[in-house]
Amino acid sequence: MEEQKHITNEEPVISIKGLYKSFDELEILKDISLEVFRGENMVVLGRSGAGKSVLIKILVGLITPDKGIVKVFGQQVNKLSPKDLNTLRLRMGFSFQSSALYDSMNVRQNLEFPLTMNVKNLSRQEINNKVEEVLHAVGLIEKINEMPSDLSGGQRKRIGIARTLILNPEIMLYDEPTSGLDPTTSQEINTLINEVQKKYNTTSIIITHDLTCAKKTGDRIAMLSNGKFVKIGNFEEVFNPDKYQEDDKQIKSFFNYNFIQ
Amino acid sequence: MINSIPRKYLFSKGVDQYFTEVYLAYKFVVRFFKEASRPPFHLREIINQCFEIGVKSLPLITLTGFIIGIVFTQQSRPSLSEFGATSWLPSLVSIAIVRALGALVTALICAGKVGSSIGAELGSMKVTEQIEAMEVSAINPFKYLVVTRVIATTITIPVLGLCCGFVALLGSYLNVHSFESTSIVSFFNNGFSTITFIDIFSSLFKSLAYGFTIGIVGCYKGYHAVKGTRGVGRAANQAVVLAMFLIFIEEVVIVQMANWIRYY
């Protein structure tokens, strides 16, 4: 594996070493190692079923790894008590592939819910201000009283991102942010991811199989294939066909497949 | 947390799955009591669920209770009139409704209406990752979704049972009044003369047990729904079937216990 080292003296915000995860007989992740630094947009690129979503669910403690060390802000995620894990989760925002909006609540209630459950003694005015601020950030203030079922796919993704922003996370985890969206809406989401990174100074991990999304949003790209990172670097380094070796068949096939598409 | 299923079977696939299910259900119940005893208590959500479960089920429960009162009285009359004992109708109906029918009918209706609704709601939240979304927002979904719903069913189903029993007696009175011109005071005096404290207490205890069962089974099935719309359907269906099965078992056990207390 050719790994492009991030030249910095800084401690990584996210550090993964020797991570393994399997479900029954199926090995999903095999000896995964990755470091993500503050303010960086790291794209994890791979085909469907490559284990990308499993990787970020391990980062937030939704799935326990079989082996390996996963540290976020220097804390080993699978060793934390439930209370400490929740404290850590408050510093991380997770945007789900399906948006996972609470369908019994309207947009305002969806945004208020994590805020009122985690931050005590907020006045009504403070809650309203915060909700309106994040809705302005994702450009959907006019949808404040709509139900999730009345929103389009792209709008749901934006509201999902707004819901994570309301707790001012330091890390944003995006699970397939552009999947199921048309090219124009995908482009809007890519722009939003970059805007969020600039405005809120977040560190992001973007899980995707969309090369355009990877190119537009990623500072670095980690290519996941057969449960391993086969290449890590910036877009040009990862997708330079001249650099391919004969054994880089996985990258070649992914590259060809995406560009033919 | 997602847990891997053991790969090697101790007995056979079916037997292992059965015991795994029993163990998971046991852990779920234990977790309920642990979580319910610790703050925060989400009182607003409990009240909201009481409204959803209680108030919205009230029309169906009262209508069913009223019809049961009329039909039960109507069907009992010919047998009693053969012996010239129609004056026993109020006490017969009261005993049947207070001891068994009020609580049981309410529980069975709620198992269908409330149990399936809880199973489907939580199941759909599970498969659309809404429960995981709560977890990553540092909200305890078990406490917010399960504990509140189980407490709400445990509180509201005894109240609904009481309403059902009262309306059933009212229906019975109307039937008796239309045939025997009995006054309401006489009907209730006659009816309650045979009712003891143990009858009322056992009925209330049964309702509490039914309420808890409906809530915990609905939540358990919904919370453990497998992916896909089929999983949601199965969760709702199993919530009803299992709750009804357990309600009948509880009915038998509690009746035996009440009888034992009554006669010893």
mmCIF file with all atom_site columns, N, CA, C and O in Angstrom, chain A residues 105-134:
data_model
loop_
_atom_site.group_PDB
_atom_site.id
_atom_site.type_symbol
_atom_site.label_atom_id
_atom_site.label_alt_id
_atom_site.label_comp_id
_atom_site.label_asym_id
_atom_site.label_entity_id
_atom_site.label_seq_id
_atom_site.pdbx_PDB_ins_code
_atom_site.Cartn_x
_atom_site.Cartn_y
_atom_site.Cartn_z
_atom_site.occupancy
_atom_site.B_iso_or_equiv
_atom_site.pdbx_formal_charge
_atom_site.auth_seq_id
_atom_site.auth_comp_id
_atom_site.auth_asym_id
_atom_site.auth_atom_id
_atom_site.pdbx_PDB_model_num
ATOM 1   N N  . MET A 1 105 ? -41.613 14.022 13.669 1.00 0.00 ? 105 MET A N  1
ATOM 2   C CA . MET A 1 105 ? -41.363 15.423 14.052 1.00 0.00 ? 105 MET A CA 1
ATOM 3   C C  . MET A 1 105 ? -41.181 16.260 12.785 1.00 0.00 ? 105 MET A C  1
ATOM 4   O O  . MET A 1 105 ? -40.670 15.750 11.783 1.00 0.00 ? 105 MET A O  1
ATOM 5   N N  . ASN A 1 106 ? -41.571 17.548 12.866 1.00 0.00 ? 106 ASN A N  1
ATOM 6   C CA . ASN A 1 106 ? -41.301 18.422 11.725 1.00 0.00 ? 106 ASN A CA 1
ATOM 7   C C  . ASN A 1 106 ? -39.835 18.868 11.767 1.00 0.00 ? 106 ASN A C  1
ATOM 8   O O  . ASN A 1 106 ? -39.086 18.481 12.671 1.00 0.00 ? 106 ASN A O  1
ATOM 9   N N  . VAL A 1 107 ? -39.442 19.672 10.779 1.00 0.00 ? 107 VAL A N  1
ATOM 10  C CA . VAL A 1 107 ? -38.024 20.054 10.659 1.00 0.00 ? 107 VAL A CA 1
ATOM 11  C C  . VAL A 1 107 ? -37.544 20.763 11.928 1.00 0.00 ? 107 VAL A C  1
ATOM 12  O O  . VAL A 1 107 ? -36.486 20.448 12.480 1.00 0.00 ? 107 VAL A O  1
ATOM 13  N N  . ARG A 1 108 ? -38.353 21.711 12.412 1.00 0.00 ? 108 ARG A N  1
ATOM 14  C CA . ARG A 1 108 ? -37.957 22.450 13.620 1.00 0.00 ? 108 ARG A CA 1
ATOM 15  C C  . ARG A 1 108 ? -37.726 21.487 14.795 1.00 0.00 ? 108 ARG A C  1
ATOM 16  O O  . ARG A 1 108 ? -36.714 21.572 15.481 1.00 0.00 ? 108 ARG A O  1
ATOM 17  N N  . GLN A 1 109 ? -38.682 20.582 14.978 1.00 0.00 ? 109 GLN A N  1
ATOM 18  C CA . GLN A 1 109 ? -38.563 19.640 16.114 1.00 0.00 ? 109 GLN A CA 1
ATOM 19  C C  . GLN A 1 109 ? -37.369 18.700 15.942 1.00 0.00 ? 109 GLN A C  1
ATOM 20  O O  . GLN A 1 109 ? -36.702 18.360 16.910 1.00 0.00 ? 109 GLN A O  1
ATOM 21  N N  . ASN A 1 110 ? -37.102 18.293 14.676 1.00 0.00 ? 110 ASN A N  1
ATOM 22  C CA . ASN A 1 110 ? -35.936 17.444 14.405 1.00 0.00 ? 110 ASN A CA 1
ATOM 23  C C  . ASN A 1 110 ? -34.651 18.140 14.841 1.00 0.00 ? 110 ASN A C  1
ATOM 24  O O  . ASN A 1 110 ? -33.743 17.497 15.365 1.00 0.00 ? 110 ASN A O  1
ATOM 25  N N  . LEU A 1 111 ? -34.579 19.447 14.610 1.00 0.00 ? 111 LEU A N  1
ATOM 26  C CA . LEU A 1 111 ? -33.364 20.190 14.950 1.00 0.00 ? 111 LEU A CA 1
ATOM 27  C C  . LEU A 1 111 ? -33.299 20.506 16.442 1.00 0.00 ? 111 LEU A C  1
ATOM 28  O O  . LEU A 1 111 ? -32.230 20.485 17.044 1.00 0.00 ? 111 LEU A O  1
ATOM 29  N N  . GLU A 1 112 ? -34.461 20.789 17.007 1.00 0.00 ? 112 GLU A N  1
ATOM 30  C CA . GLU A 1 112 ? -34.501 21.131 18.443 1.00 0.00 ? 112 GLU A CA 1
ATOM 31  C C  . GLU A 1 112 ? -34.177 19.928 19.322 1.00 0.00 ? 112 GLU A C  1
ATOM 32  O O  . GLU A 1 112 ? -33.595 20.064 20.394 1.00 0.00 ? 112 GLU A O  1
ATOM 33  N N  . PHE A 1 113 ? -34.583 18.747 18.851 1.00 0.00 ? 113 PHE A N  1
ATOM 34  C CA . PHE A 1 113 ? -34.515 17.543 19.685 1.00 0.00 ? 113 PHE A CA 1
ATOM 35  C C  . PHE A 1 113 ? -33.119 17.270 20.267 1.00 0.00 ? 113 PHE A C  1
ATOM 36  O O  . PHE A 1 113 ? -32.971 17.192 21.497 1.00 0.00 ? 113 PHE A O  1
ATOM 37  N N  . PRO A 1 114 ? -32.066 17.152 19.427 1.00 0.00 ? 114 PRO A N  1
ATOM 38  C CA . PRO A 1 114 ? -30.741 16.891 20.031 1.00 0.00 ? 114 PRO A CA 1
ATOM 39  C C  . PRO A 1 114 ? -30.264 18.042 20.905 1.00 0.00 ? 114 PRO A C  1
ATOM 40  O O  . PRO A 1 114 ? -29.554 17.819 21.890 1.00 0.00 ? 114 PRO A O  1
ATOM 41  N N  . LEU A 1 115 ? -30.696 19.243 20.567 1.00 0.00 ? 115 LEU A N  1
ATOM 42  C CA . LEU A 1 115 ? -30.254 20.416 21.333 1.00 0.00 ? 115 LEU A CA 1
ATOM 43  C C  . LEU A 1 115 ? -30.878 20.426 22.727 1.00 0.00 ? 115 LEU A C  1
ATOM 44  O O  . LEU A 1 115 ? -30.179 20.545 23.742 1.00 0.00 ? 115 LEU A O  1
ATOM 45  N N  . THR A 1 116 ? -32.192 20.261 22.774 1.00 0.00 ? 116 THR A N  1
ATOM 46  C CA . THR A 1 116 ? -32.871 20.323 24.083 1.00 0.00 ? 116 THR A CA 1
ATOM 47  C C  . THR A 1 116 ? -32.544 19.112 24.954 1.00 0.00 ? 116 THR A C  1
ATOM 48  O O  . THR A 1 116 ? -32.574 19.203 26.176 1.00 0.00 ? 116 THR A O  1
ATOM 49  N N  . MET A 1 117 ? -32.224 17.981 24.309 1.00 0.00 ? 117 MET A N  1
ATOM 50  C CA . MET A 1 117 ? -31.901 16.788 25.095 1.00 0.00 ? 117 MET A CA 1
ATOM 51  C C  . MET A 1 117 ? -30.492 16.854 25.688 1.00 0.00 ? 117 MET A C  1
ATOM 52  O O  . MET A 1 117 ? -30.202 16.180 26.657 1.00 0.00 ? 117 MET A O  1
ATOM 53  N N  . ASN A 1 118 ? -29.620 17.635 25.059 1.00 0.00 ? 118 ASN A N  1
ATOM 54  C CA . ASN A 1 118 ? -28.220 17.652 25.500 1.00 0.00 ? 118 ASN A CA 1
ATOM 55  C C  . ASN A 1 118 ? -27.787 18.944 26.172 1.00 0.00 ? 118 ASN A C  1
ATOM 56  O O  . ASN A 1 118 ? -26.836 18.947 26.949 1.00 0.00 ? 118 ASN A O  1
ATOM 57  N N  . VAL A 1 119 ? -28.445 20.047 25.839 1.00 0.00 ? 119 VAL A N  1
ATOM 58  C CA . VAL A 1 119 ? -28.056 21.331 26.429 1.00 0.00 ? 119 VAL A CA 1
ATOM 59  C C  . VAL A 1 119 ? -29.208 21.818 27.301 1.00 0.00 ? 119 VAL A C  1
ATOM 60  O O  . VAL A 1 119 ? -30.294 22.096 26.798 1.00 0.00 ? 119 VAL A O  1
ATOM 61  N N  . LYS A 1 120 ? -28.952 21.883 28.596 1.00 0.00 ? 120 LYS A N  1
ATOM 62  C CA . LYS A 1 120 ? -30.025 22.242 29.532 1.00 0.00 ? 120 LYS A CA 1
ATOM 63  C C  . LYS A 1 120 ? -30.099 23.771 29.672 1.00 0.00 ? 120 LYS A C  1
ATOM 64  O O  . LYS A 1 120 ? -29.158 24.487 29.363 1.00 0.00 ? 120 LYS A O  1
ATOM 65  N N  . ASN A 1 121 ? -31.246 24.213 30.165 1.00 0.00 ? 121 ASN A N  1
ATOM 66  C CA . ASN A 1 121 ? -31.475 25.622 30.518 1.00 0.00 ? 121 ASN A CA 1
ATOM 67  C C  . ASN A 1 121 ? -31.337 26.598 29.348 1.00 0.00 ? 121 ASN A C  1
ATOM 68  O O  . ASN A 1 121 ? -30.918 27.734 29.531 1.00 0.00 ? 121 ASN A O  1
ATOM 69  N N  . LEU A 1 122 ? -31.688 26.141 28.147 1.00 0.00 ? 122 LEU A N  1
ATOM 70  C CA . LEU A 1 122 ? -31.693 27.071 27.014 1.00 0.00 ? 122 LEU A CA 1
ATOM 71  C C  . LEU A 1 122 ? -33.051 27.755 26.964 1.00 0.00 ? 122 LEU A C  1
ATOM 72  O O  . LEU A 1 122 ? -34.085 27.110 27.176 1.00 0.00 ? 122 LEU A O  1
ATOM 73  N N  . SER A 1 123 ? -33.037 29.057 26.683 1.00 0.00 ? 123 SER A N  1
ATOM 74  C CA . SER A 1 123 ? -34.322 29.758 26.567 1.00 0.00 ? 123 SER A CA 1
ATOM 75  C C  . SER A 1 123 ? -34.933 29.444 25.201 1.00 0.00 ? 123 SER A C  1
ATOM 76  O O  . SER A 1 123 ? -34.229 28.995 24.289 1.00 0.00 ? 123 SER A O  1
ATOM 77  N N  . ARG A 1 124 ? -36.221 29.703 25.080 1.00 0.00 ? 124 ARG A N  1
ATOM 78  C CA . ARG A 1 124 ? -36.923 29.471 23.807 1.00 0.00 ? 124 ARG A CA 1
ATOM 79  C C  . ARG A 1 124 ? -36.256 30.267 22.684 1.00 0.00 ? 124 ARG A C  1
ATOM 80  O O  . ARG A 1 124 ? -36.081 29.781 21.563 1.00 0.00 ? 124 ARG A O  1
ATOM 81  N N  . GLN A 1 125 ? -35.868 31.501 23.031 1.00 0.00 ? 125 GLN A N  1
ATOM 82  C CA . GLN A 1 125 ? -35.234 32.386 22.048 1.00 0.00 ? 125 GLN A CA 1
ATOM 83  C C  . GLN A 1 125 ? -33.907 31.815 21.560 1.00 0.00 ? 125 GLN A C  1
ATOM 84  O O  . GLN A 1 125 ? -33.609 31.818 20.356 1.00 0.00 ? 125 GLN A O  1
ATOM 85  N N  . GLU A 1 126 ? -33.124 31.289 22.501 1.00 0.00 ? 126 GLU A N  1
ATOM 86  C CA . GLU A 1 126 ? -31.815 30.709 22.140 1.00 0.00 ? 126 GLU A CA 1
ATOM 87  C C  . GLU A 1 126 ? -31.989 29.488 21.240 1.00 0.00 ? 126 GLU A C  1
ATOM 88  O O  . GLU A 1 126 ? -31.237 29.310 20.278 1.00 0.00 ? 126 GLU A O  1
ATOM 89  N N  . ILE A 1 127 ? -32.991 28.676 21.561 1.00 0.00 ? 127 ILE A N  1
ATOM 90  C CA . ILE A 1 127 ? -33.247 27.481 20.732 1.00 0.00 ? 127 ILE A CA 1
ATOM 91  C C  . ILE A 1 127 ? -33.646 27.902 19.318 1.00 0.00 ? 127 ILE A C  1
ATOM 92  O O  . ILE A 1 127 ? -33.115 27.406 18.323 1.00 0.00 ? 127 ILE A O  1
ATOM 93  N N  . ASN A 1 128 ? -34.584 28.870 19.248 1.00 0.00 ? 128 ASN A N  1
ATOM 94  C CA . ASN A 1 128 ? -35.042 29.349 17.934 1.00 0.00 ? 128 ASN A CA 1
ATOM 95  C C  . ASN A 1 128 ? -33.883 29.918 17.123 1.00 0.00 ? 128 ASN A C  1
ATOM 96  O O  . ASN A 1 128 ? -33.768 29.662 15.923 1.00 0.00 ? 128 ASN A O  1
ATOM 97  N N  . ASN A 1 129 ? -33.036 30.708 17.794 1.00 0.00 ? 129 ASN A N  1
ATOM 98  C CA . ASN A 1 129 ? -31.899 31.323 17.085 1.00 0.00 ? 129 ASN A CA 1
ATOM 99  C C  . ASN A 1 129 ? -30.975 30.264 16.510 1.00 0.00 ? 129 ASN A C  1
ATOM 100 O O  . ASN A 1 129 ? -30.519 30.368 15.377 1.00 0.00 ? 129 ASN A O  1
ATOM 101 N N  . LYS A 1 130 ? -30.703 29.235 17.319 1.00 0.00 ? 130 LYS A N  1
ATOM 102 C CA . LYS A 1 130 ? -29.782 28.189 16.881 1.00 0.00 ? 130 LYS A CA 1
ATOM 103 C C  . LYS A 1 130 ? -30.381 27.406 15.710 1.00 0.00 ? 130 LYS A C  1
ATOM 104 O O  . LYS A 1 130 ? -29.683 27.099 14.735 1.00 0.00 ? 130 LYS A O  1
ATOM 105 N N  . VAL A 1 131 ? -31.667 27.079 15.829 1.00 0.00 ? 131 VAL A N  1
ATOM 106 C CA . VAL A 1 131 ? -32.343 26.331 14.755 1.00 0.00 ? 131 VAL A CA 1
ATOM 107 C C  . VAL A 1 131 ? -32.299 27.137 13.462 1.00 0.00 ? 131 VAL A C  1
ATOM 108 O O  . VAL A 1 131 ? -31.968 26.615 12.386 1.00 0.00 ? 131 VAL A O  1
ATOM 109 N N  . GLU A 1 132 ? -32.603 28.433 13.572 1.00 0.00 ? 132 GLU A N  1
ATOM 110 C CA . GLU A 1 132 ? -32.624 29.276 12.364 1.00 0.00 ? 132 GLU A CA 1
ATOM 111 C C  . GLU A 1 132 ? -31.218 29.435 11.785 1.00 0.00 ? 132 GLU A C  1
ATOM 112 O O  . GLU A 1 132 ? -31.039 29.444 10.567 1.00 0.00 ? 132 GLU A O  1
ATOM 113 N N  . GLU A 1 133 ? -30.229 29.501 12.665 1.00 0.00 ? 133 GLU A N  1
ATOM 114 C CA . GLU A 1 133 ? -28.839 29.649 12.196 1.00 0.00 ? 133 GLU A CA 1
ATOM 115 C C  . GLU A 1 133 ? -28.420 28.445 11.339 1.00 0.00 ? 133 GLU A C  1
ATOM 116 O O  . GLU A 1 133 ? -27.886 28.622 10.224 1.00 0.00 ? 133 GLU A O  1
ATOM 117 N N  . VAL A 1 134 ? -28.674 27.238 11.827 1.00 0.00 ? 134 VAL A N  1
ATOM 118 C CA . VAL A 1 134 ? -28.238 26.055 11.052 1.00 0.00 ? 134 VAL A CA 1
ATOM 119 C C  . VAL A 1 134 ? -29.094 25.865 9.799  1.00 0.00 ? 134 VAL A C  1
ATOM 120 O O  . VAL A 1 134 ? -28.598 25.381 8.778  1.00 0.00 ? 134 VAL A O  1
#
